């Protein structure tokens, strides 16, 4: 699924350069615990979270994720967005809760384990 489709499905605002919206993601994960993301997540293309701090971008970068989407309408500050731009990570913010965002993406064909 292209990130532009993710944007449309979640009614998300793109907070970094929209050129990254042509990127494809095959799976996603959702967590507010970055230690869990580091310990358990493998091969996910995007992260959904309500945690808004620089550690989210650093974690996504370490896990080679292409996109971070902040749920519940959370808005990161400019320093976090600059960090994401430096690491070529697309950042979005959507108004829905994490559970609903995951359900919407799963229903549209994006799952949590890549190809099943």
XYZ file of C-alpha atoms in Angstrom:
116
model
C 0.000 0.000 0.000
C 1.332 3.423 -0.910
C 1.658 6.041 1.816
C -0.718 8.244 -0.164
C -3.374 5.547 0.357
C -2.569 5.429 4.080
C -3.065 9.199 4.197
C -6.436 8.924 2.510
C -7.671 5.976 4.601
C -6.761 7.675 7.885
C -7.730 11.188 6.778
C -4.214 12.130 7.854
C -2.279 15.345 7.442
C 1.216 14.916 6.015
C 3.636 16.919 8.163
C 6.841 16.347 6.184
C 7.652 16.500 2.466
C 4.787 14.841 0.594
C 7.238 13.432 -1.993
C 7.528 10.342 0.219
C 3.879 9.446 -0.369
C 4.820 7.292 -3.369
C 6.660 4.886 -1.073
C 5.133 1.441 -0.563
C 4.628 -0.178 2.846
C 3.709 -3.842 3.218
C 2.910 -3.865 6.932
C 2.508 -1.674 9.989
C 2.747 -1.803 13.760
C 1.251 0.281 16.550
C 2.700 0.987 19.972
C 3.382 3.716 22.489
C 6.267 1.680 23.920
C 9.383 2.120 21.810
C 11.121 -0.662 23.744
C 8.436 -3.065 22.465
C 8.945 -1.817 18.922
C 12.680 -2.473 19.208
C 12.193 -5.903 20.790
C 9.306 -7.363 18.809
C 8.803 -5.547 15.529
C 10.335 -6.953 12.361
C 9.991 -5.673 8.789
C 7.194 -3.171 9.340
C 7.102 -0.181 7.034
C 5.270 2.206 9.312
C 4.602 2.931 12.964
C 1.374 4.257 14.453
C 1.784 5.850 17.872
C 0.405 8.429 20.249
C 3.817 9.068 21.769
C 5.249 12.352 20.518
C 8.960 12.626 21.230
C 12.230 12.325 19.280
C 12.728 8.726 20.439
C 9.864 7.712 18.136
C 11.765 8.946 15.078
C 15.028 7.415 16.287
C 13.273 4.076 16.797
C 11.601 4.207 13.381
C 14.982 4.994 11.827
C 16.680 2.060 13.592
C 13.914 -0.238 12.342
C 14.133 1.104 8.747
C 10.544 2.334 8.792
C 9.365 4.709 6.104
C 6.570 6.438 7.988
C 5.386 7.436 11.444
C 1.737 8.337 11.911
C 0.732 10.069 15.123
C -2.793 9.091 16.159
C -5.444 11.004 18.112
C -4.507 14.224 16.302
C -1.133 14.515 18.031
C 1.138 17.176 16.546
C 4.917 16.922 16.872
C 7.048 20.031 17.208
C 9.387 21.316 14.528
C 12.497 19.704 16.060
C 10.898 16.266 15.754
C 9.866 16.969 12.155
C 13.405 18.138 11.333
C 14.780 14.887 12.759
C 12.343 12.922 10.583
C 13.328 14.904 7.487
C 17.020 14.200 8.180
C 16.228 10.488 8.244
C 13.839 10.519 5.249
C 10.875 9.398 7.353
C 7.430 10.588 6.314
C 5.400 11.919 9.249
C 1.605 12.089 9.368
C -0.994 12.915 11.982
C -4.491 11.438 11.935
C -7.527 12.294 14.063
C -8.552 8.723 14.906
C -7.608 6.539 17.874
C -4.863 3.951 17.460
C -7.239 0.988 17.575
C -9.454 2.491 14.880
C -6.474 3.460 12.711
C -5.157 -0.105 12.854
C -8.583 -1.491 11.978
C -9.001 0.856 9.027
C -5.574 -0.044 7.611
C -6.073 -3.773 8.191
C -9.471 -3.694 6.486
C -7.847 -1.931 3.522
C -5.269 -4.731 3.203
C -2.297 -3.579 5.282
C -1.430 -6.158 7.913
C 1.062 -6.496 10.742
C 3.281 -9.260 9.406
C 4.015 -8.412 5.794
C 2.886 -11.169 3.427
C 0.739 -13.838 5.098
